[in-house]
Every structure is written in structure tokens, then in C-alpha cells.
Coordinates of C-alpha atoms in Angstrom, one line a residue:
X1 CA -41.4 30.8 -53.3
X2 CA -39.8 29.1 -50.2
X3 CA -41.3 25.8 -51.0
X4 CA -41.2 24.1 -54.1
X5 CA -42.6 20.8 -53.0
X6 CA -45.7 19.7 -50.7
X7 CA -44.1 16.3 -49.4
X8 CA -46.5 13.8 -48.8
X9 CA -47.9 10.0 -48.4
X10 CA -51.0 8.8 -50.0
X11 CA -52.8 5.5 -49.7
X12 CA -53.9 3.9 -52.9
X13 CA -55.7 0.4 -53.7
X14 CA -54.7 -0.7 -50.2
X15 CA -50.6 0.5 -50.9
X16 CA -48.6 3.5 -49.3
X17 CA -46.8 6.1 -51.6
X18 CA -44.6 8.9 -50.9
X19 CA -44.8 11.8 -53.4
X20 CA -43.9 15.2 -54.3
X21 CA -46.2 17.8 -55.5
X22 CA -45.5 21.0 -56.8
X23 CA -46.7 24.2 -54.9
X24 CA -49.3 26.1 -57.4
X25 CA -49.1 29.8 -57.0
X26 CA -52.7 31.1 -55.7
X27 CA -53.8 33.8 -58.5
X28 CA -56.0 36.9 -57.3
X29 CA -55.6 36.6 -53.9
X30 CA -57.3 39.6 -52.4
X31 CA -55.5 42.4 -49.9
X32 CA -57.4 41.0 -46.6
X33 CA -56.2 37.8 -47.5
X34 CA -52.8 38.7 -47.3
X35 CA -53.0 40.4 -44.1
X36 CA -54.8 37.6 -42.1
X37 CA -52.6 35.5 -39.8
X38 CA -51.6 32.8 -41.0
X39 CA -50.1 29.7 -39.3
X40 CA -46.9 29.7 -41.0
X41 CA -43.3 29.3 -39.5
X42 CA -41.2 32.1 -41.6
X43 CA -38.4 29.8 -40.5
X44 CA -38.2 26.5 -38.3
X45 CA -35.5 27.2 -36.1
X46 CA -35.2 30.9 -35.8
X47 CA -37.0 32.8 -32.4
X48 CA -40.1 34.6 -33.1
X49 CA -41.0 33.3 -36.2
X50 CA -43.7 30.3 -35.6
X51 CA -47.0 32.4 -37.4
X52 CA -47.1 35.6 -39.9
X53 CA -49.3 37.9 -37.5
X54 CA -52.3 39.9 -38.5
X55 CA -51.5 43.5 -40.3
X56 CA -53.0 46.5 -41.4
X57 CA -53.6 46.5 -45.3
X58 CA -52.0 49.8 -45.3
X59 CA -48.7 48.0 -43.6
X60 CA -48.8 45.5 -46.8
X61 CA -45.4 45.7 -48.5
X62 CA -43.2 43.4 -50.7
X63 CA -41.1 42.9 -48.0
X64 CA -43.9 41.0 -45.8
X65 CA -46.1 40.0 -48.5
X66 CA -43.9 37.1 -50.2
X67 CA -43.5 35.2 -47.2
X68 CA -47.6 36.0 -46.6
X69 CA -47.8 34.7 -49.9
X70 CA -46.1 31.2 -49.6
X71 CA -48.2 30.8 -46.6
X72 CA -51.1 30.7 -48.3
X73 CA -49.6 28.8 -51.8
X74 CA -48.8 26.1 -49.2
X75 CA -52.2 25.9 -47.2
X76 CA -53.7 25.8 -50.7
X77 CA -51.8 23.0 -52.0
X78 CA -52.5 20.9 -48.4
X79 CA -56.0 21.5 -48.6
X80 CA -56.2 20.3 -52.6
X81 CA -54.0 17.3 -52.0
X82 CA -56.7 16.2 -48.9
X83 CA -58.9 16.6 -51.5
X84 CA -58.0 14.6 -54.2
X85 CA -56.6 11.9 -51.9
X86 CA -56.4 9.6 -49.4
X87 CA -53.8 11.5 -47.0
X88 CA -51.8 9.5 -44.3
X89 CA -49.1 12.2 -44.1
X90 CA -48.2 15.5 -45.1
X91 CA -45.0 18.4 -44.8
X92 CA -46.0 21.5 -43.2
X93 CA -44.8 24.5 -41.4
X94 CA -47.0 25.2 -38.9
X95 CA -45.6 26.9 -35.8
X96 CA -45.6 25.8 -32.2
X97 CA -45.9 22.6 -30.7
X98 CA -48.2 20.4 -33.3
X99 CA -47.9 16.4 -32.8
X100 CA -49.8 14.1 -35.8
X101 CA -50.0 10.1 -35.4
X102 CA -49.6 8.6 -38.9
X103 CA -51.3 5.6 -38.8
X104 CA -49.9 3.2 -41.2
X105 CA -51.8 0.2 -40.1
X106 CA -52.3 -1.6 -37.2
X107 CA -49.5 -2.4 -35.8
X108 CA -47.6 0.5 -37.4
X109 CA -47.5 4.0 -36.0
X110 CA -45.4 6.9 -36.0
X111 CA -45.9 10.1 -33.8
X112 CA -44.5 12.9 -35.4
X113 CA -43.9 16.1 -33.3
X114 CA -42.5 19.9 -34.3
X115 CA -41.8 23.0 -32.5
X116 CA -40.8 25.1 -35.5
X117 CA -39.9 28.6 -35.4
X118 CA -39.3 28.8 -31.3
X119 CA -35.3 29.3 -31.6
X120 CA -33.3 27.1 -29.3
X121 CA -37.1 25.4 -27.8
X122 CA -37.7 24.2 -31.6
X123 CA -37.7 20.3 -32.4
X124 CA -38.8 18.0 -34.8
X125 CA -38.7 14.1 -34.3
X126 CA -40.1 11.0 -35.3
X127 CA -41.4 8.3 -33.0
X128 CA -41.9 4.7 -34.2
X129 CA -44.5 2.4 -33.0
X130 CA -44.7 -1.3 -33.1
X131 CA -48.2 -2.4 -31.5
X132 CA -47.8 0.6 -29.4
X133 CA -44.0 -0.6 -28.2
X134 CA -41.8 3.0 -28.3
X135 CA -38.6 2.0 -30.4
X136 CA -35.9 3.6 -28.6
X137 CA -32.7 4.2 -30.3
X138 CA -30.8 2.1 -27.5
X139 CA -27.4 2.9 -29.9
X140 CA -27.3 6.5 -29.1
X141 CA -26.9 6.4 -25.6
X142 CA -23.2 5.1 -25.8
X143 CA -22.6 7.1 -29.5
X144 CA -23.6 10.7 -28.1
X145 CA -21.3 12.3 -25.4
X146 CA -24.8 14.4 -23.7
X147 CA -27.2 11.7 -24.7
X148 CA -29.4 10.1 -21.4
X149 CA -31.9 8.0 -20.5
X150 CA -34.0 11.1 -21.2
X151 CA -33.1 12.1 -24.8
X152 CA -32.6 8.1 -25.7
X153 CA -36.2 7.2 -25.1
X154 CA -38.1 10.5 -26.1
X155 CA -38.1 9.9 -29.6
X156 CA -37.0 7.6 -32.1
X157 CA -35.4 10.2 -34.8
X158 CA -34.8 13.6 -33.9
X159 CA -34.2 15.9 -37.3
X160 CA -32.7 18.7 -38.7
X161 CA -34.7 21.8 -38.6
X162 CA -35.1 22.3 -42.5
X163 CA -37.8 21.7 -44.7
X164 CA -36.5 19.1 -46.4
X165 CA -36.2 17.2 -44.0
X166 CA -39.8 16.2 -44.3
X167 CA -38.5 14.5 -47.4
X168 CA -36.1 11.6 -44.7
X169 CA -38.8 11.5 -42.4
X170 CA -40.8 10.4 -44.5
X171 CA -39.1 7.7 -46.2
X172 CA -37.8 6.6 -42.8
X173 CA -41.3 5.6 -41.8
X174 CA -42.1 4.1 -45.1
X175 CA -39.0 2.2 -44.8
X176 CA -39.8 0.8 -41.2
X177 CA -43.5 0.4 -42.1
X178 CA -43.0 -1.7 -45.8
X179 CA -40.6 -4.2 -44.1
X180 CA -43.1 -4.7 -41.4
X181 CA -46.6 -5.1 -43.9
X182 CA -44.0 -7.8 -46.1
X183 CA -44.1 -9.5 -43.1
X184 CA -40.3 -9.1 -42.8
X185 CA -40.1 -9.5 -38.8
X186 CA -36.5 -10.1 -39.1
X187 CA -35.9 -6.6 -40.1
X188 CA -37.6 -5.1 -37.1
X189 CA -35.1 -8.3 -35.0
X190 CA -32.4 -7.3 -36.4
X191 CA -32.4 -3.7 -36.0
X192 CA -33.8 -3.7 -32.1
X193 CA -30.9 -6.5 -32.0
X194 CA -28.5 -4.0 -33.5
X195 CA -29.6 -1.0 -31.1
X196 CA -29.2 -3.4 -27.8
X197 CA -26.2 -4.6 -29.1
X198 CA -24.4 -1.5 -30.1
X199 CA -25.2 0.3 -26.3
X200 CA -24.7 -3.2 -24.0
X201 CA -21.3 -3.6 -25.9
X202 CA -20.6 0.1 -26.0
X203 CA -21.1 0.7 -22.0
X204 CA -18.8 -2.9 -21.5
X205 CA -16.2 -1.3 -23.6
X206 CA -16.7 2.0 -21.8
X207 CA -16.1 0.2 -18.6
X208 CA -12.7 -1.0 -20.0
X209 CA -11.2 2.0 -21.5
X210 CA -9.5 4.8 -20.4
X211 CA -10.4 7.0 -23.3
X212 CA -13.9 6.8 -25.9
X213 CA -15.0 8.7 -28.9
X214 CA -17.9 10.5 -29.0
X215 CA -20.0 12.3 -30.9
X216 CA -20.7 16.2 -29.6
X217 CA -24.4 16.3 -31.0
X218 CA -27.0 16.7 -27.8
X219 CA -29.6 14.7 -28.9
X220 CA -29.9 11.9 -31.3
X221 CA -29.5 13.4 -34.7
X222 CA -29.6 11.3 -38.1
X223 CA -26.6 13.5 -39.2
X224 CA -23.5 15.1 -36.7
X225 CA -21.2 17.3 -37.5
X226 CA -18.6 17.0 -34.5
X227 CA -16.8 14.2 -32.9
X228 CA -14.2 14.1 -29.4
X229 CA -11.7 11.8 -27.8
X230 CA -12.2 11.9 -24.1
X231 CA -9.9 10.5 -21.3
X232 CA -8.5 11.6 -18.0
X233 CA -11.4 13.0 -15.7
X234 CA -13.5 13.8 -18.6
X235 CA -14.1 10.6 -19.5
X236 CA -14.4 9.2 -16.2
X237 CA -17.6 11.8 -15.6
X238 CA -19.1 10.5 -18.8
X239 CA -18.4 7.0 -18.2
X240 CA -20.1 6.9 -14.2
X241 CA -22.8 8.6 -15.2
X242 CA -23.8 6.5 -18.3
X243 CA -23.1 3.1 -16.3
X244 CA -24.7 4.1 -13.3
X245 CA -27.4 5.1 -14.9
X246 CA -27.9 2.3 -17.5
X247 CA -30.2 -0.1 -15.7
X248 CA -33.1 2.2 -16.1
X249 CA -33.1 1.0 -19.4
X250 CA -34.8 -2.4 -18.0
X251 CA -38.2 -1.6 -18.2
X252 CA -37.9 -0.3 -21.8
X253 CA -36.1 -3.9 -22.7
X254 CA -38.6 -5.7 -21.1
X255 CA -41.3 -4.4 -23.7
X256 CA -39.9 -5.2 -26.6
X257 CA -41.2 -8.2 -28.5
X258 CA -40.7 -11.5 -27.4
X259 CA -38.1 -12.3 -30.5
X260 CA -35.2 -10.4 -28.6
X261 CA -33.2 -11.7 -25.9
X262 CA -34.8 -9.5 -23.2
X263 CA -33.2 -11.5 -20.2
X264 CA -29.8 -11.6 -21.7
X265 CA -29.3 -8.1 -22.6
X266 CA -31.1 -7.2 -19.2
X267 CA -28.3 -9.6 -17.3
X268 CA -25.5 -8.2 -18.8
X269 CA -26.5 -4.7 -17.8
X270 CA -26.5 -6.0 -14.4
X271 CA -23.0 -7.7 -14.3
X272 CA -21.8 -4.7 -16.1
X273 CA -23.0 -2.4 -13.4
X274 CA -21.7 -5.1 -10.4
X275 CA -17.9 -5.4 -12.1
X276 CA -18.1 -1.6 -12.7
X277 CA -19.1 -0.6 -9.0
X278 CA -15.6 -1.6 -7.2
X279 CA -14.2 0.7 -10.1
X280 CA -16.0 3.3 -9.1
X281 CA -15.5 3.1 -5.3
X282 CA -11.9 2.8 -6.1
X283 CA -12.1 5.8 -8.0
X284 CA -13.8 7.9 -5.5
X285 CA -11.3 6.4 -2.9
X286 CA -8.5 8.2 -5.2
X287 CA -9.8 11.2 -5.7
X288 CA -11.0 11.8 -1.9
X289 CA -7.6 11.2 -0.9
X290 CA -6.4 13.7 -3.8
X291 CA -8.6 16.0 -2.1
X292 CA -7.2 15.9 1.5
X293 CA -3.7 15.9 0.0
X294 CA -4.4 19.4 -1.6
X295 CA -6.6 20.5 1.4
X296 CA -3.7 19.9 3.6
X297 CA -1.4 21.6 1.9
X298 CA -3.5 24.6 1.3
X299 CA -4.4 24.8 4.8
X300 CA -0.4 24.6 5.4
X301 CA 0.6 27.6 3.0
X302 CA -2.2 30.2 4.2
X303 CA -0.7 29.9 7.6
X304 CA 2.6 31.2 6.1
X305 CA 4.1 34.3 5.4
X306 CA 1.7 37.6 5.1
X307 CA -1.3 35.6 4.3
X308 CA -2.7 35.5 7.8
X309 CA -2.5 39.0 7.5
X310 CA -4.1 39.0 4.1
X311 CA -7.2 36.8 5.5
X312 CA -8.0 39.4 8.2
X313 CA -8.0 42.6 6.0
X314 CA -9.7 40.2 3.6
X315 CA -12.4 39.7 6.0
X316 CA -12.6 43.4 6.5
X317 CA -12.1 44.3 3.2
X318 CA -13.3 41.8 1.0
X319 CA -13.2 42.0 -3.1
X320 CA -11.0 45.1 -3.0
X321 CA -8.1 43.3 -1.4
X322 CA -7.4 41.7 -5.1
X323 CA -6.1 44.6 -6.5
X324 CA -2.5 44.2 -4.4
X325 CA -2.3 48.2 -4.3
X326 CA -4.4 48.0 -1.3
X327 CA -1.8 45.6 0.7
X328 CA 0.4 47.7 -0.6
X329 CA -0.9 50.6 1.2
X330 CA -1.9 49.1 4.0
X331 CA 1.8 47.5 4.5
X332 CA 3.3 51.3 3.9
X333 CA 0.7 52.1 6.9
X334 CA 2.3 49.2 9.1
X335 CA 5.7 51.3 8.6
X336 CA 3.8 54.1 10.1
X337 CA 3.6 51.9 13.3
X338 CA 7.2 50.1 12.8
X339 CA 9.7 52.6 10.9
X340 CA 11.9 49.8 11.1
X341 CA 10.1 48.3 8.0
X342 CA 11.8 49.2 4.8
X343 CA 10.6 50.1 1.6
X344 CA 12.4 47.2 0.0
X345 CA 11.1 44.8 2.8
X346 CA 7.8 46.0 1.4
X347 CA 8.4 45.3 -1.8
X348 CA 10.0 41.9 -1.0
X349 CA 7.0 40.9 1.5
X350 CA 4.6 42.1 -1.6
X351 CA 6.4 39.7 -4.0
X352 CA 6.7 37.2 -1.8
X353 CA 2.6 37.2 -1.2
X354 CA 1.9 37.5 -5.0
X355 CA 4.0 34.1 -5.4
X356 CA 1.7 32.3 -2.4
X357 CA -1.4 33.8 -3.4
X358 CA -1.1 32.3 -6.6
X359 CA 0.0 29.0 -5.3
X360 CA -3.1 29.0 -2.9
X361 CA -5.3 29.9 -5.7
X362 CA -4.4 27.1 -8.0
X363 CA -5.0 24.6 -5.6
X364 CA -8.2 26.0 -5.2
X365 CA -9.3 25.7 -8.3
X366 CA -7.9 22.2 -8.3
X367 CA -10.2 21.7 -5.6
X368 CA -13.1 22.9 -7.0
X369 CA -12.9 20.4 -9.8
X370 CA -12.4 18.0 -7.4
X371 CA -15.1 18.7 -5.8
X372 CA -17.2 18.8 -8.5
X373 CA -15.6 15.1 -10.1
X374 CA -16.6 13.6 -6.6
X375 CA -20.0 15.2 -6.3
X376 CA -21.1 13.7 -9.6
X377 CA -19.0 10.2 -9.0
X378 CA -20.8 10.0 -5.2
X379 CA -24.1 10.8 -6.9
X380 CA -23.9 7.9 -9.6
X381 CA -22.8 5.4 -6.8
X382 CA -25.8 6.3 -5.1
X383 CA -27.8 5.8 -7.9
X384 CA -26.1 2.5 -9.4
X385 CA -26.8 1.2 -6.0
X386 CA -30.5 1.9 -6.3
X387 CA -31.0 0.5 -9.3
X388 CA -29.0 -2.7 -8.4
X389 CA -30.9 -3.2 -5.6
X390 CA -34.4 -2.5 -7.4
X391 CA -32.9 -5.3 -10.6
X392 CA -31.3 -7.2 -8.2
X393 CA -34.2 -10.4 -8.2
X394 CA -35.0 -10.1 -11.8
X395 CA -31.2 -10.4 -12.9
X396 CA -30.3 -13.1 -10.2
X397 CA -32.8 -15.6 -11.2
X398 CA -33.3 -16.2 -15.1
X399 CA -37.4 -17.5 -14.2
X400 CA -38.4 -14.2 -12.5
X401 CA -37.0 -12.5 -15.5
X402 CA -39.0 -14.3 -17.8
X403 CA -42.3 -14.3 -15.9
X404 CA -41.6 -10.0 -15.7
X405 CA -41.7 -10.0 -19.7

């Protein structure tokens, strides 16, 4: 049996419990049973295995029929613990895109959505609610390396794709939920304090560093299993792009409950981004002028030795002029027309070329990265400056701020 355990939370005399209930075996169940679909992800994260489809009887064989099997032992079990209970939340494995709201009460609600069994498309995450106020995980945007504005505010929790982890999810919420029905607002405070406080410092320390730590996970995952130091260019891609782009977080920040410091968190964003744009025209001052350095000097070396002559049979030629046994050739068909060319001038011209080529090609690729580092740094300039401008009254003048939220 894949499952051992329906995970589940029950309400009873007004109080929320979590519990684990054994999965019963079904006895006697019939042939045309077996071979009906069934809504059943064979696996959570694997391609092509969100439902059990529907069979011949004649195709029934042990192979298919366990996992057939524990599709039905764990419908059965959902179905008797509805039953015999007041359900607020239960594990399941249904396939495809299936989003529940466990209401808790009313000011407490999580949305829970799965994509099990749809390879690298399958998801599971949690979403918390405070009268209908997303709780973001503000932290992760500074923690994860690939994490954006995007992935930040989609979801509170995102999950590992196992079973089991129906088990965290669910104590998660209960968690969250029994600290807010013991009326224990400062545990909600302190951990919306904690998020704000963990990116806002995180992005001013970014600013100020040339290296950071991050974790390699692309979303926000409870558990990682990798972790980089990055510097140089590296960093400086990563760093742009998650300053630049950190003032879209305002609008978030200004619906949180009135408890956090909404205008001081949404200020220091602000002066973060003004101190951090002179860094970044600086930056794309430097590398611009990188770029015409190497520019010029690859524009200097294809003027010299046979490489004029290599760009026009290129241009005739094209991709079979890289294997050199062609200039070769064609070089031995220039001594046709000038026997004064010798075979070691040939071979001297052909080493000659190899050694330029090479030189020319390196700079290339140095300019291709190049051009790609000032693509992405012009891009988050342009945006930083958008967003400036669109903040810009809010953060200048503390009463507008407060009359926004």
C-alpha cells in the first residue's frame, strides 16, 4: 500500500485537530472497479502520472492493479472520514491542478493548491490568509538566488512533492491559525516584522557587498539542498536586478496590518534604491567603456594579417571556413597565381592566422558577456527609474504615505 496514513484536520466542540488515520484495505472489490479511472496521482512529481486511466478487464494484471488498488483504499478512507466528521482539511493525491480554501475561521484562511503528477509543471504550496491579506514570504526574495517578485508573492510555502508532506502543511497552518484564535497578534507582528526585516536589510547589505550567499533553490522551499557564494559579474547581475526591482514590493507592504511599520520599511526601500542608482550608472559607465576597449581592439586585429582575406572567403564560404583545411587549400590555390609563395610561407601564414583567429574569438566571447551584463544592467536602470518615479511622492512625504495605507 503507498499510503499508510489519510492526513487530516477535524473540527470538534468548536477546536481544530490534526490526525492520522490508517488507510483500511477495501475487501471484495469487484473487476470493473478496478478498471475504472480513477483520479489518482501514481506519483506527484513524475510526467504522465496525474490519473490511473480506464482499462480493459482483460488488461487487469498485478502490475497495474496495486496501484488501482490504493486508489481506491484511499478514496474510501476520504469519503468515511467526511463521514464521521467534521472535515476542514484533508491529504490527497488527486492529479492536475486542484486548489481547496481551508477555512479556519474568519479571519484565517489558507489556499492550498497542487499540480501532482505533471513532471517539471507539478507544484504544491500553501497560501496564508489574514482577513484576506496574502502573507508573502518577503525573506526569500534576498535568501534565494532565482527568487522574484513573482515567485515571492505567489504563495506563502511552496513544498516538496512527497506525500508526506501533507503531514508539514498541515501543522504549518495549524500553527499560524492557533496563535492567531489565542489572540496572539504578536506572533503574526513578529513574523511579518521578521520577513520585512530579513529582505529590507538583506537588499541594504546586498548593496554594500561585493560578494552574497545564496541559496540555489528556484522557488521558496521549506527545505534547500544547495547553497553559492557569488561575486564578480555574477553577483552584480543578481544584485541590479533584485534592487531595481524591489520597490514593486510597495503595494504588498501597504496591505499589511496596521501594527507594522508600513511607511518605514516602504522609505527605506526608496533610499535604498536612490543610494544604489549612482552605483549602478557607475557600473554601466565601466562596463560600456570595457566594451569599446575590446571593440577597438578587435576591430584593430581583423584588419591584420590574412584575416581580411579570411572575412571575404568567409563571406563566400561561410561555416565551412572553420575547418582551416579549407584556407589551407585555398592559400595552396593562391601559389597557383604567385609561385613565389612557398610551402613553408603557407604553413607559417596558416599558423600565424590560427594564433589571431583565436585571439579575435576570445574577445568575442568577452563581448558577448558584455553585452549581455549591460543589457540586463540598462534594463534594471530603466526599471528602478520607473518605479522611483511612480514611489517618488509616497516616500518623500511621510503624510501621503500614511493616508495610502
Amino acid at each position: 500500500m503507498m499510503n499508510q496514513v489519510l492526513y487530516a484536520i477535524i473540527r470538534e466542540n468548536g477546536k481544530l485537530t490534526f490526525v492520522e488515520k490508517p488507510i483500511q484495505h477495501v475487501q471484495n472489490v469487484s473487476k470493473a472497479e478496478l478498471c475504472k479511472f480513477h483520479n489518482y496521482a501514481t506519483s506527484l512529481n513524475s510526467a504522465y502520472s496525474s490519473d490511473i486511466p480506464r482499462i480493459k478487464e482483460e488488461l487487469l494484471n498485478n502490475n497495474n492493479k496495486a496501484y488501482r488498488m490504493d486508489a481506491i483504499d484511499m478514496q474510501h478512507a476520504i469519503s468515511e472520514l467526511k463521514k464521521n466528521n467534521d472535515i476542514v482539511a484533508f491529504s490527497h493525491r488527486y492529479g492536475g491542478w486542484r486548489h481547496f480554501d481551508w477555512n479556519f475561521g474568519e479571519k484565517v484562511t489558507f489556499h492550498i493548491y497542487s499540480n501532482f503528477g505533471f513532471g517539471a509543471s507539478s507544484d504544491f504550496t500553501a497560501t496564508f490568509k489574514y482577513n484576506n491579506v496574502i502573507l508573502a514570504p518577503f525573506s526569500y526574495y534576498v535568501k534565494y538566488r532565482d527568487s522574484d517578485y513573482g515567485t515571492v508573492t505567489r504563495c506563502t510555502y511552496q513544498y516538496d512533492l512527497n506525500y508526506s508532506e501533507w503531514k508539514h502543511i498541515m501543522q504549518d497552518c495549524l500553527s499560524f491559525y492557533n496563535a492567531i484564535a489565542e489572540n496572539n497578534e504578536a506572533y503574526l507582528v513578529n513574523w511579518l516584522n521578521s520577513q520585512l526585516s530579513t529582505m529590507v536589510g538583506g537588499l541594504e547589505d546586498i548593496m554594500n557587498s561585493n560578494s552574497y550567499g545564496f541559496f540555489n533553490s528556484k522557488y521558496n522551499y521549506l527545505r534547500v539542498s544547495s547553497y553559492a557564494e557569488l561575486d564578480k559579474d555574477d553577483f552584480w547581475l543578481i544584485k541590479s536586478r533584485k534592487i531595481a526591482y524591489s520597490l514593486m514590493f510597495v503595494t504588498n507592504i501597504e496591505a499589511l496590518p496596521c501594527q507594522i511599520n508600513k511607511v518605514g520599511y516602504i522609505k527605506r526601500l526608496y533610499n535604498l534604491c536612490t543610494k544604489f542608482k549612482p552605483m549602478l550608472r557607475n557600473k554601466i559607465k565601466e562596463e560600456k567603456y570595457k566594451l569599446d576597449v575590446i571593440l577597438s581592439q578587435i576591430e584593430s586585429l581583423e584588419k591584420q594579417g590574412d584575416y581580411p582575406l579570411y572575412s571575404r572567403l568567409y563571406n563566400k564560404f561561410g561555416y565551412r571556413l572553420t575547418n582551416y583545411r579549407t584556407i589551407y587549400r585555398l592559400l595552396h590555390i593562391a601559389k597557383r597565381i604567385d609561385p613565389s609563395i612557398t610551402k613553408a610561407e603557407i604553413r607559417e601564414r596558416i599558423e600565424k592566422f590560427t594564433v589571431l583567429k583565436r585571439e579575435i574569438d576570445d574577445l568575442g566571447n568577452q563581448k558577448r558577456k558584455l553585452q549581455l551584463l549591460l543589457n540586463s544592467l540598462q534594463e534594471d536602470a530603466k526599471k528602478m527609474d520607473d518605479l522611483l518615479l511612480k514611489n517618488k511622492i509616497n516616500c518623500q512625504h511621510d503624510s501621503l504615505v500614511l493616508e495610502t495605507v
